[in-house]
Coordinates of C-alpha atoms in Angstrom, one line a residue:
Chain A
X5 CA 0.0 0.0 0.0
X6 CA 1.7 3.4 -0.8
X7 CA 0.2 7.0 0.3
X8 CA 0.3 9.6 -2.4
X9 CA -0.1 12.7 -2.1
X10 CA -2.2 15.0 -4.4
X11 CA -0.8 17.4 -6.6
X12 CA -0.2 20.6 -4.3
X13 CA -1.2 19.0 -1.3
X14 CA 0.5 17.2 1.8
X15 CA -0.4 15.5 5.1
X16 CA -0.2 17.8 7.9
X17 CA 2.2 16.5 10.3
X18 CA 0.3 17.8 13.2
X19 CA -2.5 15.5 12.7
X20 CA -1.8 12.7 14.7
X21 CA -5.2 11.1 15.0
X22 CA -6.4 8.5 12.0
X23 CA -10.4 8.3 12.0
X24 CA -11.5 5.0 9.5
X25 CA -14.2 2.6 8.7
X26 CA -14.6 -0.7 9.0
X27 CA -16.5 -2.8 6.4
X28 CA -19.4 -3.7 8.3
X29 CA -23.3 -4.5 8.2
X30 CA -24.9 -1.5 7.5
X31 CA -21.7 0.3 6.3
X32 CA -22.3 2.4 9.1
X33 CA -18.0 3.0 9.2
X34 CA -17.9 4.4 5.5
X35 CA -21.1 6.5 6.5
X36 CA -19.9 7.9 9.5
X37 CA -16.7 9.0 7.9
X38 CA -18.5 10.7 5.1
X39 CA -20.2 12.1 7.6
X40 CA -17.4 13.5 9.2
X41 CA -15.3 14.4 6.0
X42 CA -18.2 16.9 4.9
X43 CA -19.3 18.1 8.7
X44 CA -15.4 19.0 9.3
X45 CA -14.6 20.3 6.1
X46 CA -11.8 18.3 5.8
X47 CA -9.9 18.4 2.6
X48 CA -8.4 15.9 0.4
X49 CA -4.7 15.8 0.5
X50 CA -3.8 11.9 -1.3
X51 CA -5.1 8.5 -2.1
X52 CA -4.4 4.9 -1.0
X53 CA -2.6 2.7 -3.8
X54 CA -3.7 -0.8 -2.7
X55 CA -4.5 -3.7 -5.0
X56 CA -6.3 -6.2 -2.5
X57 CA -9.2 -3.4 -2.7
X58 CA -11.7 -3.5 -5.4
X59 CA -12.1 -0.5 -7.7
X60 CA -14.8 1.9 -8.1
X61 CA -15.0 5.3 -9.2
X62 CA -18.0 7.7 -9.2
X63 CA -18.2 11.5 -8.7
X64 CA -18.4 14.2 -5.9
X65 CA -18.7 12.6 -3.0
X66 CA -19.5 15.8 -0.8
X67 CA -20.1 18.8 -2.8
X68 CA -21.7 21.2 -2.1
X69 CA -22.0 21.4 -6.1
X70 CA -21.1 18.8 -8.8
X71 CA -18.1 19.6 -10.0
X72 CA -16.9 16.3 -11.4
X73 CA -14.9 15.8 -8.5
X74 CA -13.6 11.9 -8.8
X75 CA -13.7 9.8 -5.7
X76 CA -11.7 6.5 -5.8
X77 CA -11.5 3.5 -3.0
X78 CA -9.0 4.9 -1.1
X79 CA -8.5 8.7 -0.1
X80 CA -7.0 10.2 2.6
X81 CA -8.3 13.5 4.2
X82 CA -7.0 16.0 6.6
X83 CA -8.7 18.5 9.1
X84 CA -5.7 20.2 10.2
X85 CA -7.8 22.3 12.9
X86 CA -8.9 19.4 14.8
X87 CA -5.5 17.7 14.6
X88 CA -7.1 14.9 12.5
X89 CA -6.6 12.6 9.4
X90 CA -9.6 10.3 7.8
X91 CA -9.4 7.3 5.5
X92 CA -12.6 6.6 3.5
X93 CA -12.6 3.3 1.9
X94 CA -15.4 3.0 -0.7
X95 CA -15.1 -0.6 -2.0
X96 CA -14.6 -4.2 -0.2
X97 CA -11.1 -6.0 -0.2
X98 CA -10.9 -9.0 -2.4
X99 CA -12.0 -11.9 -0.6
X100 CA -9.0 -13.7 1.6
X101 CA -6.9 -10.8 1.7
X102 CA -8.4 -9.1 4.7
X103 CA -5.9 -9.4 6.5
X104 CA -2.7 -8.4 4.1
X105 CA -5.2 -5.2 3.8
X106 CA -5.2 -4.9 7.5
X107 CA -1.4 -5.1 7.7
X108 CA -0.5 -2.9 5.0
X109 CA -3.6 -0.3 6.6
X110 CA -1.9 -0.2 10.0
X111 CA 1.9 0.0 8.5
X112 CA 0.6 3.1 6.3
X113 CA -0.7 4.6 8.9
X114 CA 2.4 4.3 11.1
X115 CA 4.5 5.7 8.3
X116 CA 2.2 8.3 8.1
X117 CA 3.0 9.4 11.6
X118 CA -0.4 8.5 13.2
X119 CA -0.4 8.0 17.0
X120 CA -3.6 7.0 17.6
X121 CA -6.2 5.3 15.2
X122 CA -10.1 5.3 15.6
X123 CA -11.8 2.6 13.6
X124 CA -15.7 2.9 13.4
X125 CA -17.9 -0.6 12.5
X126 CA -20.5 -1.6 13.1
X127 CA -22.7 -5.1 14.6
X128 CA -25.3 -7.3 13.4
X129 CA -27.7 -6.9 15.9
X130 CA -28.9 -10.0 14.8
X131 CA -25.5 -11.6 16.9
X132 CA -27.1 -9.7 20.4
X133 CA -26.4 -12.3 23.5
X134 CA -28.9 -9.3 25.4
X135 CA -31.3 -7.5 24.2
X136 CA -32.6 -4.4 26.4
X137 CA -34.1 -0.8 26.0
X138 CA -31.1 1.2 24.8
X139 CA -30.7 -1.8 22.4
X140 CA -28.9 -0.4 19.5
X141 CA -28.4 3.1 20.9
X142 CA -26.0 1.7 22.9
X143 CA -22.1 2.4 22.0
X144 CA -19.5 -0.1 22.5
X145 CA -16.0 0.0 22.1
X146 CA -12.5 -1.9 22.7
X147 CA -9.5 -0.2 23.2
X148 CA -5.5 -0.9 23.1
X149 CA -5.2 1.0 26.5
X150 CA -5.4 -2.0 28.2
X151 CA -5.0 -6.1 28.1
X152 CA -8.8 -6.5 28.2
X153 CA -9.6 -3.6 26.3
X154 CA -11.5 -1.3 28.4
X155 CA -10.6 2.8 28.5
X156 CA -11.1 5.1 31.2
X157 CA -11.9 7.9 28.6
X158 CA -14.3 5.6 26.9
X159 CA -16.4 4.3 30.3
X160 CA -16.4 8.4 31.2
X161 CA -18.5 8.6 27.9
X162 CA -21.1 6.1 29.2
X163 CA -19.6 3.3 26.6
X164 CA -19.3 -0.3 27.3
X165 CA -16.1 -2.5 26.3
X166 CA -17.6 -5.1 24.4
X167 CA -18.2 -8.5 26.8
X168 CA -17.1 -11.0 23.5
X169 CA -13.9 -9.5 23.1
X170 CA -11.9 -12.0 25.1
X171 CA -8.4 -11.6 24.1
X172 CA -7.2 -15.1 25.1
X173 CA -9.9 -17.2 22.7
X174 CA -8.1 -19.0 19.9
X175 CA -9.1 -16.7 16.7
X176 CA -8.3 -13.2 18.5
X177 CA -5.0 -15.0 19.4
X178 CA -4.3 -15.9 16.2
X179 CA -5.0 -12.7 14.6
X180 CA -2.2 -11.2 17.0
X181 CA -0.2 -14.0 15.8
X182 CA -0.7 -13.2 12.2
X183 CA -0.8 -9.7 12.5
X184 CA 3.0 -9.9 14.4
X185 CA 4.2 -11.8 11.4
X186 CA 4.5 -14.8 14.0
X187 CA 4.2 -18.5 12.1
X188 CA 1.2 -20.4 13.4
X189 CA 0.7 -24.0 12.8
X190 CA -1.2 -25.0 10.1
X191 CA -4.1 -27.0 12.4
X192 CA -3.6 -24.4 15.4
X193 CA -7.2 -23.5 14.0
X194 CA -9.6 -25.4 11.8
X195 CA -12.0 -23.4 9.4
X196 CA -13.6 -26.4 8.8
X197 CA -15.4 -26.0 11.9
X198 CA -18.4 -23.9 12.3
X199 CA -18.5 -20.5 13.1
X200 CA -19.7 -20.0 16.5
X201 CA -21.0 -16.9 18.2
X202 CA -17.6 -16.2 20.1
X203 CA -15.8 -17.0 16.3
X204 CA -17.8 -14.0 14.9
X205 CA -16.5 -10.6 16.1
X206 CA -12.7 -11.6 15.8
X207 CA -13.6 -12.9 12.2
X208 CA -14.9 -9.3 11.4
X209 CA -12.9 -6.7 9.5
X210 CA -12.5 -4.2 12.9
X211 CA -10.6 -7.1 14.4
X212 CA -8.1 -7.9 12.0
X213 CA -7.5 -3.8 11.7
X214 CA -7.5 -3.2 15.8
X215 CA -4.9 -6.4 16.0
X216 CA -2.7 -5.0 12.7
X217 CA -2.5 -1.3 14.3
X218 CA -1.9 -2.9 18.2
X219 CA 0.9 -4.9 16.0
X220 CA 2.5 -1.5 15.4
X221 CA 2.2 -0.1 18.6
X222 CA -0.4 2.8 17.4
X223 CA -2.8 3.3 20.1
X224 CA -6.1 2.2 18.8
X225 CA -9.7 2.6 20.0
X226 CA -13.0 0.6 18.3
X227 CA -16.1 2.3 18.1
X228 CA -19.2 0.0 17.5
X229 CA -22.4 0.3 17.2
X230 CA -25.1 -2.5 16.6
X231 CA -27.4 -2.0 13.4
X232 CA -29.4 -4.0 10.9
X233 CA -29.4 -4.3 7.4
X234 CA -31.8 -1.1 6.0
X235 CA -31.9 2.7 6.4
X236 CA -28.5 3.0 8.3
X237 CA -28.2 7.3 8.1
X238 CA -29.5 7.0 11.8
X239 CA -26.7 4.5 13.1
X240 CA -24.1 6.5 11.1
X241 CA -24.7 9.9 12.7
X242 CA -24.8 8.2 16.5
X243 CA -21.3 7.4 15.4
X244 CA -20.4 10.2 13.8
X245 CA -21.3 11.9 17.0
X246 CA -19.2 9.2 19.2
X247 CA -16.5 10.1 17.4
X248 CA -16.6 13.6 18.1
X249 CA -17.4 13.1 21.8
X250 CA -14.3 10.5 22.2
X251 CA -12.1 13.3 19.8
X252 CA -13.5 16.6 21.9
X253 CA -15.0 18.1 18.8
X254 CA -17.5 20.5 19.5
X255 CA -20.8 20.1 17.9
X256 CA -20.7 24.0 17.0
X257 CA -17.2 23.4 15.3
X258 CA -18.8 21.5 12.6
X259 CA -20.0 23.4 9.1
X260 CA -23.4 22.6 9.9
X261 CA -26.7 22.8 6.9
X262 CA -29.2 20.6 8.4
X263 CA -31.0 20.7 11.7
X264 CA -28.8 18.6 14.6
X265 CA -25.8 20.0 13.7
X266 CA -24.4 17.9 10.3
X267 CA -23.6 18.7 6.6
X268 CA -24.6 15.8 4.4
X269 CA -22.8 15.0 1.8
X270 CA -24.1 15.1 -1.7
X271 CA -23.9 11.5 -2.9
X272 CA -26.0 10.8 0.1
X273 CA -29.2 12.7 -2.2
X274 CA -30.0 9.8 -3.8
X275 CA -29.1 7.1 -1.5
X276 CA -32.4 5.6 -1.5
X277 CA -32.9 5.5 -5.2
X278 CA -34.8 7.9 -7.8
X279 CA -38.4 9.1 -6.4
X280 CA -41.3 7.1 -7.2
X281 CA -42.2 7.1 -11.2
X282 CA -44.6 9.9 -10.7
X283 CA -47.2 8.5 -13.7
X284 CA -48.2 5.6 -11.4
X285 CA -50.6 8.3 -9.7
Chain B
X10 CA -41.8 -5.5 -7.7
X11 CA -38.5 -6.6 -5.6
X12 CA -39.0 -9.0 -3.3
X13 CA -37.4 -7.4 -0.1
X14 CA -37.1 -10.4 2.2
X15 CA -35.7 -12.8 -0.2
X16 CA -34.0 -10.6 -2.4
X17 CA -29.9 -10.8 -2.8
X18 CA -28.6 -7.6 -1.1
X19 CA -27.7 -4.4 -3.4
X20 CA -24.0 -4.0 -4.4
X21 CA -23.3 -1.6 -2.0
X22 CA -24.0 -4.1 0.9
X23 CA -21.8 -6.9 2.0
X24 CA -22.5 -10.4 3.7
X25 CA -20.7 -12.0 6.3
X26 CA -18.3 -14.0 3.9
X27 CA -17.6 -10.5 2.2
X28 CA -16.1 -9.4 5.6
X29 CA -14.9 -12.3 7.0
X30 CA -11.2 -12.0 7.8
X31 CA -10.5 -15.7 8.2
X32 CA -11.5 -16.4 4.7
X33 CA -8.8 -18.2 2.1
X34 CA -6.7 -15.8 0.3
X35 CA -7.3 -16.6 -3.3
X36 CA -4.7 -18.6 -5.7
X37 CA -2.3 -16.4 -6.7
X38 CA -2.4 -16.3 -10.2
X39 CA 0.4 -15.5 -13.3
X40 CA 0.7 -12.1 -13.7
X41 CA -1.3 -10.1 -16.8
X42 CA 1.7 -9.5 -19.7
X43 CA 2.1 -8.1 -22.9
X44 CA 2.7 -9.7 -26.1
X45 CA 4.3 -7.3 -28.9
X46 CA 4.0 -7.8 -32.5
X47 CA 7.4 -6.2 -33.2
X48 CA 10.2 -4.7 -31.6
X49 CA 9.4 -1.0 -32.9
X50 CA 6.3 -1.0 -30.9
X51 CA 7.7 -2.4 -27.8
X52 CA 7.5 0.6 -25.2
X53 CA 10.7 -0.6 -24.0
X54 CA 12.6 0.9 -26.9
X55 CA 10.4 4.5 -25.3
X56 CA 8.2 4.8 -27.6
X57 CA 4.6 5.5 -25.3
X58 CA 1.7 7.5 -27.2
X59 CA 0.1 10.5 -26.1
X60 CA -3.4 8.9 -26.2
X61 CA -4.5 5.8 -25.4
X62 CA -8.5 4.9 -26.0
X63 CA -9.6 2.0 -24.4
X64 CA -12.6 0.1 -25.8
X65 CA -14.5 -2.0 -22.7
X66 CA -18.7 -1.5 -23.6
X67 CA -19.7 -3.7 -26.4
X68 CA -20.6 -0.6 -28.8
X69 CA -17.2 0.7 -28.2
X70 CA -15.3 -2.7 -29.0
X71 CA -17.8 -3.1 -32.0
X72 CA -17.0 0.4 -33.4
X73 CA -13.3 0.5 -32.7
X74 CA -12.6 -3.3 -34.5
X75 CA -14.7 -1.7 -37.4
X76 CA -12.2 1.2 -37.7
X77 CA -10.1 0.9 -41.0
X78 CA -6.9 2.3 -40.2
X79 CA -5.3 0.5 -37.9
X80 CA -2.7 -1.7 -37.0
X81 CA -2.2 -4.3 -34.8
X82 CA 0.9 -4.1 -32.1
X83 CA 0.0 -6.4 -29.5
X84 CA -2.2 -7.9 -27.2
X85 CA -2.4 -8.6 -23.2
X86 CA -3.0 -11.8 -22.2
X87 CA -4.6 -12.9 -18.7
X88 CA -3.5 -16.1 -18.1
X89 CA -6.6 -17.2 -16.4
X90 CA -8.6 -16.5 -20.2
X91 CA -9.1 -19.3 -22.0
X92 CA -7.6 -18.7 -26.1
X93 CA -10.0 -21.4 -27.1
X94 CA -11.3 -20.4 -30.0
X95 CA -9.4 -17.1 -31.2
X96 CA -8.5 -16.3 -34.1
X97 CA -5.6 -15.2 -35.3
X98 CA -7.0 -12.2 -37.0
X99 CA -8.6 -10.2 -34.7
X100 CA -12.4 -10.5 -34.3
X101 CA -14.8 -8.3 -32.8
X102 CA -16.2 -11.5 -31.0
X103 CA -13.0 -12.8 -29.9
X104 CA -12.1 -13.2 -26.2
X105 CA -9.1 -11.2 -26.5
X106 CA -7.7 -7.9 -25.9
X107 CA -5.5 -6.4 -28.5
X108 CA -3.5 -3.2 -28.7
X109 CA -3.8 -1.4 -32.2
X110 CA -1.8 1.4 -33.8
X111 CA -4.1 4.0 -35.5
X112 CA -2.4 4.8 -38.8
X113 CA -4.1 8.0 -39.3
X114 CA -2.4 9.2 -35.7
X115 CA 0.1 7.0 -34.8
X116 CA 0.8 8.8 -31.3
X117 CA -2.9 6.8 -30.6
X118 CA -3.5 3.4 -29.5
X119 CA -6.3 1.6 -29.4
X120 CA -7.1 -0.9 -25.9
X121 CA -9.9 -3.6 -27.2
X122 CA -10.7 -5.2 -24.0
X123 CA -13.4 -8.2 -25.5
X124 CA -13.0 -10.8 -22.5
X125 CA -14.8 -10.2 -19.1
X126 CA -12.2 -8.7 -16.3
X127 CA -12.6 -10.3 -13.0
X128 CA -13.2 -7.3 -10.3
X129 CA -10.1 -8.9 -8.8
X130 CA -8.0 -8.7 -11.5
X131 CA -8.9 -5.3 -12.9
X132 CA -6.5 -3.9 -10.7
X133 CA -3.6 -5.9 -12.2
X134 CA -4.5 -4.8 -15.5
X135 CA -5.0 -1.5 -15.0
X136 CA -1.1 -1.5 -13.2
X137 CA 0.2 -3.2 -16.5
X138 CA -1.0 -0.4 -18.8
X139 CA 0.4 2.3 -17.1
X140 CA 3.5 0.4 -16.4
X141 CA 4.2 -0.7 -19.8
X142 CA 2.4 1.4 -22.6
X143 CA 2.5 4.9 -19.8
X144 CA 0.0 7.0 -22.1
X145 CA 0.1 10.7 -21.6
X146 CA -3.8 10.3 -21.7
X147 CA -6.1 8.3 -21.5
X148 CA -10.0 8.0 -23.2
X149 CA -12.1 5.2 -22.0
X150 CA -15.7 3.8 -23.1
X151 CA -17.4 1.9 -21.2
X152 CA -21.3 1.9 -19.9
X153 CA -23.4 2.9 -17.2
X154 CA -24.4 -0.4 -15.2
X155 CA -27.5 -0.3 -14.0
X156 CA -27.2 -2.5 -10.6
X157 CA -25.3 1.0 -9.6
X158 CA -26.5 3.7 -10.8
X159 CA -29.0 5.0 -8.8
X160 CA -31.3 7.2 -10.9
X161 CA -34.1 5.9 -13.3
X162 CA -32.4 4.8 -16.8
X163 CA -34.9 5.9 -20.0
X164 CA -35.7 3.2 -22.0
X165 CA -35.4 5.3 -25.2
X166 CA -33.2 7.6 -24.6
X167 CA -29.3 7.6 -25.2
X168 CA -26.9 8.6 -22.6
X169 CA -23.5 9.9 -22.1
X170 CA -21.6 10.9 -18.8
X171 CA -18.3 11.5 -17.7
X172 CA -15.6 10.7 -15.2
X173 CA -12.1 12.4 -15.4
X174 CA -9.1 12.9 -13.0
X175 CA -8.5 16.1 -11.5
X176 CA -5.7 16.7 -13.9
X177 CA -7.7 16.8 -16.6
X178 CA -10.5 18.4 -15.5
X179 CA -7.6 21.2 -14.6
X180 CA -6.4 21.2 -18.5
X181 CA -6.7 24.2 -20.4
X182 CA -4.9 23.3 -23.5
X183 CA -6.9 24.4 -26.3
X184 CA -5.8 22.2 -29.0
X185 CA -6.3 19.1 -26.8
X186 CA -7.6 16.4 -28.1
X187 CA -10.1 15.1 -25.6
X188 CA -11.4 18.5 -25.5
X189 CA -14.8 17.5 -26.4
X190 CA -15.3 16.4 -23.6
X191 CA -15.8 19.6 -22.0
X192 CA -19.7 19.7 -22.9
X193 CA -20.5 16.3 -21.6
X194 CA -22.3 16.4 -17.9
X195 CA -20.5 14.5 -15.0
X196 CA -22.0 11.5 -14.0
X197 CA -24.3 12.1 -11.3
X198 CA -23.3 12.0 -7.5
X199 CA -24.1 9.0 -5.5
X200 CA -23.6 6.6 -8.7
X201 CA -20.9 4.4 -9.3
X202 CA -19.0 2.8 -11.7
X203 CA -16.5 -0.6 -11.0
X204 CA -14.4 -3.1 -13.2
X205 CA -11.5 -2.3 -15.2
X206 CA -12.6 0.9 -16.7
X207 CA -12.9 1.9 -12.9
X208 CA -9.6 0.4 -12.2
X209 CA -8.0 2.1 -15.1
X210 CA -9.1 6.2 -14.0
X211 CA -8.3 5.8 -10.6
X212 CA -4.9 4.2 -11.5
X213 CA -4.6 7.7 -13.8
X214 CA -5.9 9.4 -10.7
X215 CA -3.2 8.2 -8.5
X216 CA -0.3 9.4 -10.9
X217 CA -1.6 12.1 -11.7
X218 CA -1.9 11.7 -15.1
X219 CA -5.1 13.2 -17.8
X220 CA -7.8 10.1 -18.0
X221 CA -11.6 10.7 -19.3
X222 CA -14.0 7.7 -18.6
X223 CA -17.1 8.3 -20.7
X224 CA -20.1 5.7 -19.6
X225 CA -22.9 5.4 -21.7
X226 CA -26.4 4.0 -21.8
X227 CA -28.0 1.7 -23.3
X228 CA -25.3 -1.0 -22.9
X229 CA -25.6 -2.2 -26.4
X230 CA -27.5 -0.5 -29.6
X231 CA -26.6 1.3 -32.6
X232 CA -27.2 4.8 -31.3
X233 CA -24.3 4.3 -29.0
X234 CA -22.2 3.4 -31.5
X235 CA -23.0 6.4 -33.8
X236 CA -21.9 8.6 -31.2
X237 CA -18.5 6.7 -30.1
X238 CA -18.3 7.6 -34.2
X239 CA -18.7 11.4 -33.5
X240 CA -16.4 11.2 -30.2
X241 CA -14.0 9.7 -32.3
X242 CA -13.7 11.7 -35.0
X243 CA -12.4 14.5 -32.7
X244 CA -9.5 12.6 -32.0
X245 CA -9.1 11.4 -35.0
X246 CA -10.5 13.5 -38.2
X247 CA -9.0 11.2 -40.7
X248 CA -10.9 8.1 -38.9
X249 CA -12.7 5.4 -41.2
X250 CA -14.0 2.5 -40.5
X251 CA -16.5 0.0 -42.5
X252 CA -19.8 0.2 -40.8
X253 CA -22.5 0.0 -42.9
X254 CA -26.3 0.0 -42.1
X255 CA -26.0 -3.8 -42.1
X256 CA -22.9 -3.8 -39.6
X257 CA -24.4 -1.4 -37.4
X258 CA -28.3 -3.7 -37.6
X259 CA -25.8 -6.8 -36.3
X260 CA -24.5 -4.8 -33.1
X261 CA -27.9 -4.5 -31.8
X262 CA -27.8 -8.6 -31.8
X263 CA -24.3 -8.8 -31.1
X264 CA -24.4 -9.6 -27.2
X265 CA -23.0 -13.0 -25.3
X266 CA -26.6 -14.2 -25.4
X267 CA -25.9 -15.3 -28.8
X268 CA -21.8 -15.6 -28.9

């Protein structure tokens, strides 16, 4: 994976926070970020050059106007004034390579001069061991702070560690192990197996990038949020707004056009589709 | 009316075994190469052209096989394609993808792509080009697909929209000669495009270098390839090719359903 840098522009050294998404259910990661990109005003300044990520190109991402800006997979954004960098990834990694995506993610971002990376995902809620009120409103999170991944800064904010990380089951152990280069045995796991409910979350693309980034001693925090399949906009401003909360970014910072505090981006206009064929009525 | 419940997911969405980190990396497969027809065309000897159009719709392959002056310098092969069945001349139903010279301009090459790019391997194609024929610019057809796009697609009505890199949407050079592009609307936010075509403007994006991807719509028909013809011709103004009323009746048929 190599960082460059677009013509006339450059990363700014004092950001030392990396926001990015995880692919997720919901894409609730990649929505928050957009979210974030357009709300803070943060500029492009380079692109990701990775092969294990599909392409995709399309236009203006954010706007305000169409101005046949092109967006690719990869781009790297800077909001100097909040001391922050975000990566938007727009397409999935080739199947397999999750974790050579992971790696090359976390060793970019430490040649970047990142310090402390935030990765946003979300849940299937349909994977819930307890289901109560707050249900999905509920943010979790795991953190690099310490062994069993709980954060002082993250409890303050009302946020649980989430109970089914458990750092010494096989698969999170041997995503460390692959993730420090380390040679496992070939039948140290068997995928032949099925997937249990403890096998999920460290199968999931936020795990292999929290265990890559840990790898290379970058202080990283999760952020996840359960969701469903469907209108995800909701999920993706609670975390949008987590983000902010964990970062001390002030609501009032943000270049706000819609009620709550948010600027949407344009590509989110037509996210449900064209309107309804108006002749049927 | 879709079925909701029992429908696949749309493109945008992934399922578990999209995610899931534990899944076995693919087979690594031979590296995409070039084959040159001659030593003179070999980029090696630096010789690149300034303009490199690269055919990926079926119109576009259609038209540009139909163009007259041109000469064949090479072909890429992927080694996972099957040559079963080529010929050695090239054919417009051919699953190859062969470079041509245009004689008329002979800074300008021609890219057919007529086999079907894994998404996976688009970006290893893409990397090829640019390392080894390094065009000054690039032009590429392809077409709007409709799984993606997000706004309502007119039965009857042709299309045209384009993509380009910053560089040259920047350009200002007058006697450019993609500079009919300039009156073509962008395609619309919240859309995408993916494949090789995709994988071939953001590699141009990445270095920095002039690429225009124009998508079109419908995916076959002969009204798209009347105006590739007109798109053409302001690259080229000496351009012929051999497509007659009969030719241009086949390309309406001319889809895999029947190949």
């Amino acid at each position: 994976m190599e960082f460059v840098a677009e013509e006339g522009r450059q990363l700014n050294s004092s950001s030392s926070t990396l926001i990015l998404p995880a692919l997720s259910i919901g894409n609730i990661g990649q929505l928050a970020v957009d979210l974030l990109i357009a709300s803070l005003n943060a500029k492009r300044v380079g692109f990701l050059d990775e092969p294990s990520v599909l392409p995709c190109v399309g236009n203006d991402a954010y706007g305000p106007m169409p101005e046949g800006d092109l967006a690719i997979p990869l781009e790297v954004y800077d909001a100097p004034s909040h001391g922050l960098s975000l990566i938007q990834q727009r397409s999935p990694v080739v199947k397999g390579m999750m974790i050579e995506f992971a790696k090359n993610l976390a060793s970019c971002a430490s040649d970047m001069g990142k310090t402390h990376i935030i990765i946003l995902s979300g849940l299937d809620s349909g994977r819930r061991r307890r289901c109560d009120l707050s249900s999905n409103m509920q943010i979790h999170y795991i953190s690099s702070a310490s062994v069993d991944g709980t954060d002082e800064v993250c409890k303050h904010l009302g946020w649980k560690r989430l109970p089914e990380y458990s750092p010494t089951q096989k698969r999170w152990q041997y995503l460390v192990s692959l993730s420090e280069g380390n040679i496992v045995p070939d039948d140290f796991l068997s995928f032949d197996d099925e997937l249990t409910d403890e096998d999920y979350y460290p199968s999931l693309p936020f795990a292999a990038l929290f265990s890559c980034c840990k790898a290379k001693d970058l202080k990283v925090t999760c952020i996840l949020s359960y969701c469903s399949e469907g209108d995800n906009i909701p999920d993706s401003f609670r975390m949008a707004e987590a983000a902010c909360h964990l970062l001390g970014v002030r609501m009032n910072d943000i270049h706000a056009n819609e009620p709550g505090g948010w600027l949407i981006p344009l590509s989110w206009k037509t996210v449900y589709g064209p309107p309804p064929d108006i002749s049927l009525f | 009316m879709d079925d909701v419940i029992t429908d696949f997911l749309p493109p945008s969405r992934l399922y578990f075994e999209d995610l899931n980190a534990f899944s076995p990396p693919p087979s690594p497969l031979p590296r995409p190469f070039i084959l040159w027809s001659n030593t003179d065309h070999n980029p090696d000897l630096n010789f690149h052209p300034k303009t490199l159009i690269v055919a990926i719709s079926k119109p576009s392959c259609f038209f540009l096989h139909h163009v007259t002056c041109k000469t064949l310098i090479g072909t890429v092969v992927l080694p996972e394609i099957s040559v079963s069945g080529k010929t050695l001349d090239p054919s417009h139903s051919d699953n190859s993808c062969n470079i041509f010279k245009l004689d008329s301009s002979p800074e300008t090459f021609l890219l057919l792509i007529q086999y079907t790019v894994c998404a996976d391997r688009a970006s290893a194609l893409a990397k090829l080009v640019f390392d080894e024929i390094k065009p000054e610019k690039t032009l590429i057809f392809g077409s709007i697909q409709s799984c993606n796009y997000r706004g309502t697609l007119p039965v009857d009505e042709t299309l045209v929209f384009k993509l380009e890199t910053s560089k040259q949407r920047d350009c200002k050079d007058e006697g450019d000669a993609l500079g009919f592009v300039k009156d073509l609307s962008y395609f619309p936010s919240g859309n995408l495009i993916d494949g090789v075509g995709a994988a071939l403007l953001a590699k141009c994006q990445i270095r920095g270098r002039n690429g225009i991807l124009l998508v079109s719509w419908p995916e076959y028909g002969g009204s798209i390839v009347s105006l590739l013809k007109s798109f053409m011709l302001n690259v080229s103004k000496e351009l012929d090719c051999d497509i007659d009323g009969e030719t241009l009746k086949d390309s309406h048929s001319d889809s895999e359903l029947y190949s």
